[in-house]
mmCIF file of C-alpha atoms in Angstrom:
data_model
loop_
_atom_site.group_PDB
_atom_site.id
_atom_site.type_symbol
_atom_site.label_atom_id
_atom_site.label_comp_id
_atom_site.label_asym_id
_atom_site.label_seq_id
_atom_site.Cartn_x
_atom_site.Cartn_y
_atom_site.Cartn_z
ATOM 1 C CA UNK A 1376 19.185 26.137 4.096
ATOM 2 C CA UNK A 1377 20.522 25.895 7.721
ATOM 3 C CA UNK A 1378 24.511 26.233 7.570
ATOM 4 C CA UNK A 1379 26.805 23.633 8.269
ATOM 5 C CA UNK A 1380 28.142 23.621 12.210
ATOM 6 C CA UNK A 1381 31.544 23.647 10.852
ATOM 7 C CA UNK A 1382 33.497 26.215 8.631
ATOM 8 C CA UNK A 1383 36.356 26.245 10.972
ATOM 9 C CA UNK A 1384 39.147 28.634 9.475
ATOM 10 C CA UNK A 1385 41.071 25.892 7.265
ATOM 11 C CA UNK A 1386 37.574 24.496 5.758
ATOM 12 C CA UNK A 1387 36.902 28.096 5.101
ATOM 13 C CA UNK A 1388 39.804 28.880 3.252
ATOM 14 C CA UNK A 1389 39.359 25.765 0.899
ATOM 15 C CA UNK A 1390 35.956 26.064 0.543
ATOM 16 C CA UNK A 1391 36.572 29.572 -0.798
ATOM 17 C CA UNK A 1392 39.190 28.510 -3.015
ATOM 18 C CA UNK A 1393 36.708 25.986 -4.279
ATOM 19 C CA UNK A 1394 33.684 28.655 -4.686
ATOM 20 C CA UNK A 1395 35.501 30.998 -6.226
ATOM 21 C CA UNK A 1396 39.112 30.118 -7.530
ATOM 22 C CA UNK A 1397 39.570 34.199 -8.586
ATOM 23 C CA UNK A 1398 39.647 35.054 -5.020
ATOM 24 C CA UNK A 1399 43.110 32.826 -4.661
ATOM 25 C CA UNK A 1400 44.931 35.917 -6.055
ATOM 26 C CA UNK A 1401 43.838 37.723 -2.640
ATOM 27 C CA UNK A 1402 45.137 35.005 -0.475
ATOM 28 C CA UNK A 1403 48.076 35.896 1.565
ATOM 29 C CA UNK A 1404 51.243 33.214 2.533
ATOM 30 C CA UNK A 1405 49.703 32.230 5.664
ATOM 31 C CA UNK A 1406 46.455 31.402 3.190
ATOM 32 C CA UNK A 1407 48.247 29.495 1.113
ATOM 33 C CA UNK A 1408 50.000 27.215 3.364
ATOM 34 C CA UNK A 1409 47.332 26.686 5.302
ATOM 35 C CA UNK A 1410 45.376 25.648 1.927
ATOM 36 C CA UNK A 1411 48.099 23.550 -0.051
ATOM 37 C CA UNK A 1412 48.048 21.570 3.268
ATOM 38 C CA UNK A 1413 44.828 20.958 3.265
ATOM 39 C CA UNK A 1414 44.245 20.307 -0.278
ATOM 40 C CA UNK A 1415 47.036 18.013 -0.220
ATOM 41 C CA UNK A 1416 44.644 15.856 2.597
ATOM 42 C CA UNK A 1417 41.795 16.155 -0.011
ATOM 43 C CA UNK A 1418 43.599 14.704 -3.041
ATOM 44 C CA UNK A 1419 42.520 18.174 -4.358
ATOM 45 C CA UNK A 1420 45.954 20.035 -5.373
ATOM 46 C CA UNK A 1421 45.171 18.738 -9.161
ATOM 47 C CA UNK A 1422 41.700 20.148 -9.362
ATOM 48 C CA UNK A 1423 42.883 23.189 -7.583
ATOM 49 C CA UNK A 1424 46.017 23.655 -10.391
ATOM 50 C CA UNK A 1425 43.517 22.791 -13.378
ATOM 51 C CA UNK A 1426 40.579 25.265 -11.907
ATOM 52 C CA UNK A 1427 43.712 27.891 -11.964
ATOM 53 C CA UNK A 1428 45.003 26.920 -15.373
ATOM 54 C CA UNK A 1429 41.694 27.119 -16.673
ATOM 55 C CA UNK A 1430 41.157 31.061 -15.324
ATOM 56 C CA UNK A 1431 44.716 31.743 -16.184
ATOM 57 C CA UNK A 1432 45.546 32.500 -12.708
ATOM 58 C CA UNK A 1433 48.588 30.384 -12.128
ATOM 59 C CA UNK A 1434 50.828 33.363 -13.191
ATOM 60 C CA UNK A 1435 48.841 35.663 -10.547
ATOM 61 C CA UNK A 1436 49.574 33.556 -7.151
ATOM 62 C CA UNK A 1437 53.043 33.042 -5.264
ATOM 63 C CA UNK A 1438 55.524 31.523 -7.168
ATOM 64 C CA UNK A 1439 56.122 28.468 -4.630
ATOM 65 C CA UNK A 1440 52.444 27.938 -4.452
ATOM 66 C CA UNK A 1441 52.135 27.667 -8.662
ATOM 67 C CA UNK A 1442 55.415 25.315 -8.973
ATOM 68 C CA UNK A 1443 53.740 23.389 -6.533
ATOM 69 C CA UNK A 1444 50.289 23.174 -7.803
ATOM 70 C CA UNK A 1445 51.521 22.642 -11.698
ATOM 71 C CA UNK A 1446 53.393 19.837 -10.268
ATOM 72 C CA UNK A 1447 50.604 18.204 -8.827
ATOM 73 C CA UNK A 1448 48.926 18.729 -11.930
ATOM 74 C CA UNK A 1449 51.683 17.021 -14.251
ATOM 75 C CA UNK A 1450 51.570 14.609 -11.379
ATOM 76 C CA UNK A 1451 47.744 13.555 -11.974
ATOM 77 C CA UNK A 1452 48.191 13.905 -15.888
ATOM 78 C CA UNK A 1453 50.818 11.259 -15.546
ATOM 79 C CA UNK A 1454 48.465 8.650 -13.073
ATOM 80 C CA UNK A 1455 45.647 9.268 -15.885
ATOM 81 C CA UNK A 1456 48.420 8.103 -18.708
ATOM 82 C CA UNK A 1457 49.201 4.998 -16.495
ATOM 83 C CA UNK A 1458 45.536 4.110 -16.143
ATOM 84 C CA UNK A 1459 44.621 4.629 -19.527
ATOM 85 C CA UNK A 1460 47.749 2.384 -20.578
ATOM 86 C CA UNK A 1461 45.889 -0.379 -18.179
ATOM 87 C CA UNK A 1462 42.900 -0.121 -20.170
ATOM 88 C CA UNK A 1463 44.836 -0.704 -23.210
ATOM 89 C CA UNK A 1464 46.508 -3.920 -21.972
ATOM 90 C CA UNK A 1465 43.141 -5.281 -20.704
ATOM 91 C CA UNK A 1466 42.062 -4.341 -24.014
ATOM 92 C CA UNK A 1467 44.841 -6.485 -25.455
ATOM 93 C CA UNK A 1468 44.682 -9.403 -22.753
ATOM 94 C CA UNK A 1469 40.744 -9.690 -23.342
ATOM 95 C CA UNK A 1470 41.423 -9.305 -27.641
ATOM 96 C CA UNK A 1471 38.358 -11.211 -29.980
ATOM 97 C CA UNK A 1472 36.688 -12.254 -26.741
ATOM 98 C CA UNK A 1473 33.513 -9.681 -27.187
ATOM 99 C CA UNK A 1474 32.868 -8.757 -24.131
ATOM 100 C CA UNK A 1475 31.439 -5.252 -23.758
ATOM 101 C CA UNK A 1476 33.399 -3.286 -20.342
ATOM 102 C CA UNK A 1477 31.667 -0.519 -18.880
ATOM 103 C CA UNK A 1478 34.189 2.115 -17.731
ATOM 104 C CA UNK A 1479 33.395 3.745 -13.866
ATOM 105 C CA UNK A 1480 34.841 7.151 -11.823
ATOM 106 C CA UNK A 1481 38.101 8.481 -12.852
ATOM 107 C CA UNK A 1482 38.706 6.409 -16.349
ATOM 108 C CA UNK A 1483 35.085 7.165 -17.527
ATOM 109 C CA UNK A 1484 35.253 11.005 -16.840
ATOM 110 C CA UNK A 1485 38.669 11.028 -18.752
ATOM 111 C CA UNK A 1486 37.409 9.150 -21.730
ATOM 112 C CA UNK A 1487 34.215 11.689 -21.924
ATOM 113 C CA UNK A 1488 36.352 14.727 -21.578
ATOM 114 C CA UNK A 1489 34.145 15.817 -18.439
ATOM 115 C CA UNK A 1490 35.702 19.051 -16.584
ATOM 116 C CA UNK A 1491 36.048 17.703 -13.762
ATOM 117 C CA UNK A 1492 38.302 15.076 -15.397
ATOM 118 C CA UNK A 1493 41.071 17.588 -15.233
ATOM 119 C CA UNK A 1494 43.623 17.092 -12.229
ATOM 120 C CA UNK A 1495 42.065 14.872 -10.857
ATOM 121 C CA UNK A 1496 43.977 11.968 -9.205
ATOM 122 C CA UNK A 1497 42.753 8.147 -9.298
ATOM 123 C CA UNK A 1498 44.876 5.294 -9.502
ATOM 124 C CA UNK A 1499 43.092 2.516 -10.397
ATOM 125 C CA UNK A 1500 41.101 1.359 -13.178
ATOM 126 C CA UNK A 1501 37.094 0.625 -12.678
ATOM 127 C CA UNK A 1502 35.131 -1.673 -15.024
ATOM 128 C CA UNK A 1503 30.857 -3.100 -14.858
ATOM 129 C CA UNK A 1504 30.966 -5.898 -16.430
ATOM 130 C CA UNK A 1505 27.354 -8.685 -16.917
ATOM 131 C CA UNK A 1506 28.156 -11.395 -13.686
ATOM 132 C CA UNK A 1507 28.183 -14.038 -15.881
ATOM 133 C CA UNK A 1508 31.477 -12.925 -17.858
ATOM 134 C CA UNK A 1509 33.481 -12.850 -14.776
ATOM 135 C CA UNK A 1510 34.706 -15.494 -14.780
ATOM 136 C CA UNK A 1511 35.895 -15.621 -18.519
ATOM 137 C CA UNK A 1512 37.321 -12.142 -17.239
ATOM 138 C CA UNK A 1513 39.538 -12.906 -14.251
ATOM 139 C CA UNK A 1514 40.582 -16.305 -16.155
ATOM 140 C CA UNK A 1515 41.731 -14.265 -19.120
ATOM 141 C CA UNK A 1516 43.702 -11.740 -16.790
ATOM 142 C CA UNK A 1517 45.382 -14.088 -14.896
ATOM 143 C CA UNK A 1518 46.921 -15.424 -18.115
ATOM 144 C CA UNK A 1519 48.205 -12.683 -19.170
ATOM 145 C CA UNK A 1520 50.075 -12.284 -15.646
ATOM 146 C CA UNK A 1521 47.186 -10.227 -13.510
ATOM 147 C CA UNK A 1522 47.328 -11.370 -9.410
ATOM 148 C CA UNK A 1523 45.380 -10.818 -7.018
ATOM 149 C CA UNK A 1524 46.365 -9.619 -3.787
ATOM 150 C CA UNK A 1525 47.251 -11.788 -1.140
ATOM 151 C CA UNK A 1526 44.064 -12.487 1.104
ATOM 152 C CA UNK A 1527 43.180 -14.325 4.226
ATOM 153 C CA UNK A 1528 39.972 -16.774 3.811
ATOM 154 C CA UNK A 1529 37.404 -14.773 4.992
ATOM 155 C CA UNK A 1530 38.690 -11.934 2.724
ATOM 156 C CA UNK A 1531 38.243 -14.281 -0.247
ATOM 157 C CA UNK A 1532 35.221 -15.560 1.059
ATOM 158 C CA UNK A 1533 33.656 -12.076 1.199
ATOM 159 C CA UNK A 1534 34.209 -10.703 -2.059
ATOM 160 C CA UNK A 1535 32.966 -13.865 -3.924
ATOM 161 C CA UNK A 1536 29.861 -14.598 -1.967
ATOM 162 C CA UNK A 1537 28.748 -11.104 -0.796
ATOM 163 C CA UNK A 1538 30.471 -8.164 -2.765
ATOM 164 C CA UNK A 1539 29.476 -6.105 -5.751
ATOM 165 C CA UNK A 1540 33.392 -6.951 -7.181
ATOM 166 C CA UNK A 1541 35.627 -9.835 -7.361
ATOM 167 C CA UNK A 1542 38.948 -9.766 -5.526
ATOM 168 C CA UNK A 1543 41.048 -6.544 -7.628
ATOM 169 C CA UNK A 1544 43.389 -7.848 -9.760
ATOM 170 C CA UNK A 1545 46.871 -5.913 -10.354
ATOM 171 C CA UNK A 1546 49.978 -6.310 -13.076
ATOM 172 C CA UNK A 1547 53.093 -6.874 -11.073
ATOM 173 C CA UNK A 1548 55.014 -4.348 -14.239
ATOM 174 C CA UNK A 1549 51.928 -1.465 -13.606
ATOM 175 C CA UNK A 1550 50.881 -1.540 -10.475
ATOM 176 C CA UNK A 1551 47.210 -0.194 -11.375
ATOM 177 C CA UNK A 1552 44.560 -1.995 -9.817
ATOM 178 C CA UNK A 1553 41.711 -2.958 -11.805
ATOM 179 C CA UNK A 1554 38.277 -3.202 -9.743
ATOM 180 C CA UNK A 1555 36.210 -4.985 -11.800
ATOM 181 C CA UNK A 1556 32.355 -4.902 -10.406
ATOM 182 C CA UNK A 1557 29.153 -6.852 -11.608
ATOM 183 C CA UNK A 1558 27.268 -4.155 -10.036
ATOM 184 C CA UNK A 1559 27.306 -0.892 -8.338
ATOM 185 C CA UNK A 1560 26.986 -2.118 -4.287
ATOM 186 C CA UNK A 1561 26.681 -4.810 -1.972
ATOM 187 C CA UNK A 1562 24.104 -7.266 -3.400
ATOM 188 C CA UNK A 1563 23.233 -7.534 0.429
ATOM 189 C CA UNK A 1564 22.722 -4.207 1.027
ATOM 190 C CA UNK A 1565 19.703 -1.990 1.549
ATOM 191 C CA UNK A 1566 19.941 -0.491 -1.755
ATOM 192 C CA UNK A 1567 19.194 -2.738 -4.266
ATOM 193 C CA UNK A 1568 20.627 -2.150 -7.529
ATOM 194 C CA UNK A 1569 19.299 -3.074 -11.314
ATOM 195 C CA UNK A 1570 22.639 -3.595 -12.825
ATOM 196 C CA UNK A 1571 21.064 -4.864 -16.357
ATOM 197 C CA UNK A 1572 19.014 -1.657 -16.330
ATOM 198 C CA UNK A 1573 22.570 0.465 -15.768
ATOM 199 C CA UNK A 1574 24.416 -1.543 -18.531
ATOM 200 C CA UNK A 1575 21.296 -1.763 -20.803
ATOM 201 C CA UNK A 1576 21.492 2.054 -21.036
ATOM 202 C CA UNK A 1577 25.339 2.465 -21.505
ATOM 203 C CA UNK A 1578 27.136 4.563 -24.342
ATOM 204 C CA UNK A 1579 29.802 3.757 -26.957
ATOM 205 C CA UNK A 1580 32.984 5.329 -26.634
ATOM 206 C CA UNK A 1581 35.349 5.468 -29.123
ATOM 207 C CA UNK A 1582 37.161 2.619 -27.945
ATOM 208 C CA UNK A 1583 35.717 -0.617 -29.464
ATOM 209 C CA UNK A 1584 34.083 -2.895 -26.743
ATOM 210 C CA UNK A 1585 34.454 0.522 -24.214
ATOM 211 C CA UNK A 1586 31.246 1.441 -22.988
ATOM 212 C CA UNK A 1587 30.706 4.618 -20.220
ATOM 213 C CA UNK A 1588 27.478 5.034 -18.417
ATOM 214 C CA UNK A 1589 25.300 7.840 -19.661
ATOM 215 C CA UNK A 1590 25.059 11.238 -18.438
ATOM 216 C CA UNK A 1591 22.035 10.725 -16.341
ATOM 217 C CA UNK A 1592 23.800 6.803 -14.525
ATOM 218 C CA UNK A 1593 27.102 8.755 -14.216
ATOM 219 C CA UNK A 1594 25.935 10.868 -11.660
ATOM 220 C CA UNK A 1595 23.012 8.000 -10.195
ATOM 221 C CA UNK A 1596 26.148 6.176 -9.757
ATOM 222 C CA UNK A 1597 28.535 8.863 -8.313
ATOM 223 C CA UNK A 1598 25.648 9.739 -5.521
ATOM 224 C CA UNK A 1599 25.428 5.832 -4.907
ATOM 225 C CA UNK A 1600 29.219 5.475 -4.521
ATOM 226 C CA UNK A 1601 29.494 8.534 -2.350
ATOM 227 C CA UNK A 1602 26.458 8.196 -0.159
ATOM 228 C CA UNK A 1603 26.360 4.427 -0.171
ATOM 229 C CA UNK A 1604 29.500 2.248 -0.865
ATOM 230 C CA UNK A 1605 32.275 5.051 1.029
ATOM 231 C CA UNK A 1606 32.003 6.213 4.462
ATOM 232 C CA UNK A 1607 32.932 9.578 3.349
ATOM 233 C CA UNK A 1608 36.294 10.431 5.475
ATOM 234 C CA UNK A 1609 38.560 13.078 3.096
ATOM 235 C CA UNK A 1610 35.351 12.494 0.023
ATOM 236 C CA UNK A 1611 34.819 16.399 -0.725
ATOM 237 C CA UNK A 1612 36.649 15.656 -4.174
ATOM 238 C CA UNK A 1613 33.611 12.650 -4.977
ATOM 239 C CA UNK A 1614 31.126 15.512 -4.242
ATOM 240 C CA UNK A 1615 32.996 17.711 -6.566
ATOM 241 C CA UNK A 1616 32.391 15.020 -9.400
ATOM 242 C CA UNK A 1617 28.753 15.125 -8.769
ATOM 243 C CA UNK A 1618 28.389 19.129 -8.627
ATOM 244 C CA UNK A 1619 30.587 19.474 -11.693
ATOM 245 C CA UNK A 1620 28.975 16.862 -13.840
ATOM 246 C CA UNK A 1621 25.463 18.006 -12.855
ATOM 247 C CA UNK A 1622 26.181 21.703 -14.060
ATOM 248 C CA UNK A 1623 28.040 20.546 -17.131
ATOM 249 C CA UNK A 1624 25.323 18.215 -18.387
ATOM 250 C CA UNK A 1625 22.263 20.572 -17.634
ATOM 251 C CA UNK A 1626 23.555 23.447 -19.718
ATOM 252 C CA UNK A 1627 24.350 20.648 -22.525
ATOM 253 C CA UNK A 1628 21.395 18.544 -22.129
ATOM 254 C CA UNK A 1629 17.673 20.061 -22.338
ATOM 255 C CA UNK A 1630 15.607 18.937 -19.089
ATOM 256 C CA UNK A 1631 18.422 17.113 -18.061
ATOM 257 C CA UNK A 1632 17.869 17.567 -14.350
ATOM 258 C CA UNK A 1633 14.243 16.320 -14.361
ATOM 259 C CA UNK A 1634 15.474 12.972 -16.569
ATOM 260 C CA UNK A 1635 17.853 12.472 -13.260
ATOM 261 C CA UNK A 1636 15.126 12.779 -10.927
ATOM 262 C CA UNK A 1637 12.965 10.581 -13.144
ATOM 263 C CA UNK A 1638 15.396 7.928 -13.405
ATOM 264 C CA UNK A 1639 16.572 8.164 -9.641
ATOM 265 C CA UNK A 1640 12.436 7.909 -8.695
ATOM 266 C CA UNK A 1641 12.355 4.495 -11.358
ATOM 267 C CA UNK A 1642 15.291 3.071 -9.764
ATOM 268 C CA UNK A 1643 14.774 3.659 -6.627
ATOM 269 C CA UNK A 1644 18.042 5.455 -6.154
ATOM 270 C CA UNK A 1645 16.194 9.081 -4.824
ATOM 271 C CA UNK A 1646 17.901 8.664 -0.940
ATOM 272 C CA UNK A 1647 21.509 8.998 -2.643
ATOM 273 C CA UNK A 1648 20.404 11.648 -5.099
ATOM 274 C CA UNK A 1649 19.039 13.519 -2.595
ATOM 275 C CA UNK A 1650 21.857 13.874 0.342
ATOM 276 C CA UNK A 1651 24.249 14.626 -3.187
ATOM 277 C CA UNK A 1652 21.795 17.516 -4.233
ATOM 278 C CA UNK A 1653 21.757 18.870 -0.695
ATOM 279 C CA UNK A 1654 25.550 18.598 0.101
ATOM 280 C CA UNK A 1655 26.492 20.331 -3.041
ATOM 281 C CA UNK A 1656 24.416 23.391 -2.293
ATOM 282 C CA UNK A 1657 25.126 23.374 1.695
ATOM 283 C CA UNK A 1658 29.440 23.285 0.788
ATOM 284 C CA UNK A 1659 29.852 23.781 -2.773
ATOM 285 C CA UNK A 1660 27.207 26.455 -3.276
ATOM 286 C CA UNK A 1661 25.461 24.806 -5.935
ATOM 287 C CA UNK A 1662 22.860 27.042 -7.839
ATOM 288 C CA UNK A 1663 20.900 23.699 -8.252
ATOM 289 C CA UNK A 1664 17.176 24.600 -6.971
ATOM 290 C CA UNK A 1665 15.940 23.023 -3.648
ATOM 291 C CA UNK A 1666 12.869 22.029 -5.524
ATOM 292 C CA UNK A 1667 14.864 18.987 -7.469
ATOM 293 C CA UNK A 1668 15.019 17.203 -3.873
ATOM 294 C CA UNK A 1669 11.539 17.974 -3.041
ATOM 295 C CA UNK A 1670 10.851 15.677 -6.540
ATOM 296 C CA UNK A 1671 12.425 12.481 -4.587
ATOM 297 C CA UNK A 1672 10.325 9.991 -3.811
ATOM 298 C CA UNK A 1673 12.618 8.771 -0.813
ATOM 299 C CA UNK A 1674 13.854 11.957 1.787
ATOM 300 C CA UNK A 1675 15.285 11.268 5.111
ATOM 301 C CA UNK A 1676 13.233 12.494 7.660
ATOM 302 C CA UNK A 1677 13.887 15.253 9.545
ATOM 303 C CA UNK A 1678 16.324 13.500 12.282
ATOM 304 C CA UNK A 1679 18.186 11.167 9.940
ATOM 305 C CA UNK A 1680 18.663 14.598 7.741
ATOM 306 C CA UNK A 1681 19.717 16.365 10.835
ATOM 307 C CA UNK A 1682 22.109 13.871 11.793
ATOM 308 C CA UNK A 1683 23.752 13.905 8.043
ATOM 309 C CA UNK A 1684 23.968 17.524 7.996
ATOM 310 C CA UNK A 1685 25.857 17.422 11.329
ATOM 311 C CA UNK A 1686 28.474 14.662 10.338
ATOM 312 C CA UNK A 1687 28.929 14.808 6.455
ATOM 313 C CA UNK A 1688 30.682 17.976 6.105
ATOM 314 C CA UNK A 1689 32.708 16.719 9.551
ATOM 315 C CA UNK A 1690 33.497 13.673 7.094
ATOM 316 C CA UNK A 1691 34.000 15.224 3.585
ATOM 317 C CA UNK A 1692 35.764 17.992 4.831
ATOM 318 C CA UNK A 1693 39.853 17.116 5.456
ATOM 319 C CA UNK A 1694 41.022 17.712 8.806
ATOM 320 C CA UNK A 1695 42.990 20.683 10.186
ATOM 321 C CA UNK A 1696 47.121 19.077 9.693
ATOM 322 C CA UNK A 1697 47.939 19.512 13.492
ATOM 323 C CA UNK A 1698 44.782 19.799 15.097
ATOM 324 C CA UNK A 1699 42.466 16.578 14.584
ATOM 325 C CA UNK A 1700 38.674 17.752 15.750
ATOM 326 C CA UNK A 1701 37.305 15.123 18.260
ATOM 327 C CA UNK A 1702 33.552 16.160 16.710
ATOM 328 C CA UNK A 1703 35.071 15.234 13.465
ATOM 329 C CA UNK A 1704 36.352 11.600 15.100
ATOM 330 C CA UNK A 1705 33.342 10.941 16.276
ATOM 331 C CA UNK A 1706 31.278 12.036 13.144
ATOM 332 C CA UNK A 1707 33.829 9.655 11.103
ATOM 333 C CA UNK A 1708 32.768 7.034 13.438
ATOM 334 C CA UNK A 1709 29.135 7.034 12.855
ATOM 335 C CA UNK A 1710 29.780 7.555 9.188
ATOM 336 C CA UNK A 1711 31.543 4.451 8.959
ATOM 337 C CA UNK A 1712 29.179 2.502 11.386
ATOM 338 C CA UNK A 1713 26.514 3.772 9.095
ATOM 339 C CA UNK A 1714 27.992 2.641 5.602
ATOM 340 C CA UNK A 1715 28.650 -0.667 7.091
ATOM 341 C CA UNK A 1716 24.971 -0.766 8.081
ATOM 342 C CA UNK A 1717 23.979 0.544 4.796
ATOM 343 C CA UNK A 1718 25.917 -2.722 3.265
ATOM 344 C CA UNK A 1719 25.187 -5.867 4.855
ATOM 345 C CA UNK A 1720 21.855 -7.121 7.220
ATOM 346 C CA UNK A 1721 22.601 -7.274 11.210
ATOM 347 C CA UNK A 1722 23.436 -10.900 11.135
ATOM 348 C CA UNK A 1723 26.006 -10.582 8.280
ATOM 349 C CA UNK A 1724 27.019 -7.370 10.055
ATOM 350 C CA UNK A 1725 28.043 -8.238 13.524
ATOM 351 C CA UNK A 1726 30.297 -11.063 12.853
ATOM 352 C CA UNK A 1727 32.299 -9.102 10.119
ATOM 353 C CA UNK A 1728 32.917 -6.354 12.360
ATOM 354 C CA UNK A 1729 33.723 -9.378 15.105
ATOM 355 C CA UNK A 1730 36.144 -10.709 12.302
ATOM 356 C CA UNK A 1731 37.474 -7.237 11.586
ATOM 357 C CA UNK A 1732 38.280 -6.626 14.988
ATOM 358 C CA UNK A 1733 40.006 -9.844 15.390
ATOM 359 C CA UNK A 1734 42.350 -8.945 12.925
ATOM 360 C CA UNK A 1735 43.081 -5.518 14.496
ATOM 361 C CA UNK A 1736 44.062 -7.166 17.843
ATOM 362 C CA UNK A 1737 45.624 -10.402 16.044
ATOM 363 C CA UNK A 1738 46.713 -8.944 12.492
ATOM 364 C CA UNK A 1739 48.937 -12.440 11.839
ATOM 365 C CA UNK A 1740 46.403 -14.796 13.439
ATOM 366 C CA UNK A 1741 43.847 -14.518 10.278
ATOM 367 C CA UNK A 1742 40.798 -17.486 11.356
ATOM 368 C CA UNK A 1743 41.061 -20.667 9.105
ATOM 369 C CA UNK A 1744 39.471 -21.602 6.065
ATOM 370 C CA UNK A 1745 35.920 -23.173 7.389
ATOM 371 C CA UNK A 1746 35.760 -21.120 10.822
ATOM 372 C CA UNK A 1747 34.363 -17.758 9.575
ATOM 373 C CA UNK A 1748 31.084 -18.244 8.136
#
């Protein structure tokens, strides 16, 4: 594999720490500063404490840099508490109504005690739910003193004619958000999704009515999120999901890497699958063989792969604190162009990025109710 055009020092020195936490113990003051600061861009302090913790290496490193990381890692224990609580009092608002909730991201890897569950930061609360209960959702939450954010018309307008989520809903005494999707991207995007398919195949948790996806849809979905719904600025720690829960559930799971390529092929979900194989083994070093990809029914071709290989690590990668890369800028750019392409046909497209544009020049001047299509 051809190595990324970046690895500039401070990518180096995270991406080491990543590799191989042990070699942290080696890393002198000017390391570690340069690293915390950097990790700190990444939302990655937590998994860095809990990789640490784990090796029993938080005793071995400078003392300022171990306060520092254990209190990043009380810090995400504490956001995971909050969420959790959320659950419960959706739980409670939605009591005797039977309606099964399929936990996504940062809840779901908590409830299934996944390792890469540990320090690691999310703040809101993700639920799949069939479209058809949404309504008898949102109505049910908004009882029970949910809101939803203030939004213009065209904001409204968007999420309830052509997004895979209704407007997030939030508890003025929490502050959690709580996403709550009817599938897993933009109905209008290129991607189609079989939503029924991913709930059809969900698992139990302990929870009554609290479903997860299954091993094989947790990481279908965490490739489609990644490479699909985000445009990938400051993502390394998304890519760190997939890599972790794809060497966890192969050495549980017998021939669990050809059921992901199986299902990915079915579903038509192989073009997400395969940039997440390839980006784990080009930054994370993933002992994952190249031959999974070559499985895929749907690769890039050479020029779309060259262009991802050139931007994505640009993207994923945080940015230097005081120097900001102009190749990264630009990268960002087409990353975002790119997502937004990914998610809505030209004729949907242009006029939301008109809209959005508006807004930028004119942030109090939102268009009326009527005017934006």
């Amino acid at each position: 594999m051809v190595k990324p055009a970046i690895e500039s020092k401070h990518h180096s020195v995270l991406l080491a720490a990543i590799r191989q936490p042990a070699t942290l113990v080696n890393y002198s003051n000017a390391q570690w500063e340069l690293l915390l600061r950097v990790a700190r861009r990444g939302k990655l302090l937590g998994y860095l404490a809990a990789q640490l913790e784990l090796d029993k290496l938080l005793d071995k490193i400078p003392l300022r840099a171990a306060n520092l990381l254990r209190s990043s890692l009380i810090q995400a224990r504490k956001q995971q508490q909050v969420v959790s609580w959320e659950l419960n009092r959706l739980l409670w608002a939605l009591n005797n109504q039977n309606i099964p909730l399929i936990v996504l991201k940062g809840m779901a890897y908590q409830l299934l005690d996944l390792p890469n569950a540990a320090g690691r930061i999310f703040a809101d609360l993700d639920l799949l739910v069939a479209k058809e209960d949404l309504e008898q959702i949102e109505s049910a939450l908004l009882k029970k003193g949910w809101q939803h954010h203030a939004l213009t018309d065209y904001d409204e307008h968007y999420y309830r004619k052509w997004s895979h989520e209704i407007p997030a809903l939030l508890h003025p005494e929490r502050g959690v958000e709580v996403d709550i999707h009817h599938t897993l991207s933009s109905p209008l995007g290129k991607l189609k999704i079989d939503a029924l398919s991913f709930r059809a195949a969900a698992i139990r948790t302990k929870e009554a009515g609290v479903y997860t996806l299954n091993p094989v849809d947790l990481l279908l979905h965490c490739a489609i999120n990644l490479f699909q719904n985000n445009e990938l600025a400051d993502d390394l720690r998304h890519l760190l999901d997939f890599n972790e829960m794809l060497l966890f559930f192969s050495e549980k799971q017998s021939f669990f890497q050809q059921k992901l390529v199986r299902r990915a092929n079915q579903l038509k979900l192989s073009r997400p699958l395969f940039y997440s194989l390839y980006f784990s083994r080009l930054l994370l070093h993933s002992p994952v063989s190249d031959q999974l990809e070559k499985k895929l029914k749907y690769q890039p071709n050479w020029l779309v792969l060259g262009m991802m290989h050139y931007c994505v690590p640009l993207a994923l990668l945080p940015q230097h604190p005081e120097h900001s890369s102009k190749r990264a800028t630009f990268a960002r750019l087409l990353l975002y162009l790119r997502s937004h392409w990914l998610r809505m046909p030209l004729y949907r497209l242009l006029p939301h990025l008109v809209y959005k544009s508006y807004l930028v020049i004119f942030p109090n001047k939102p268009i009326p109710r009527g005017q934006n299509g």
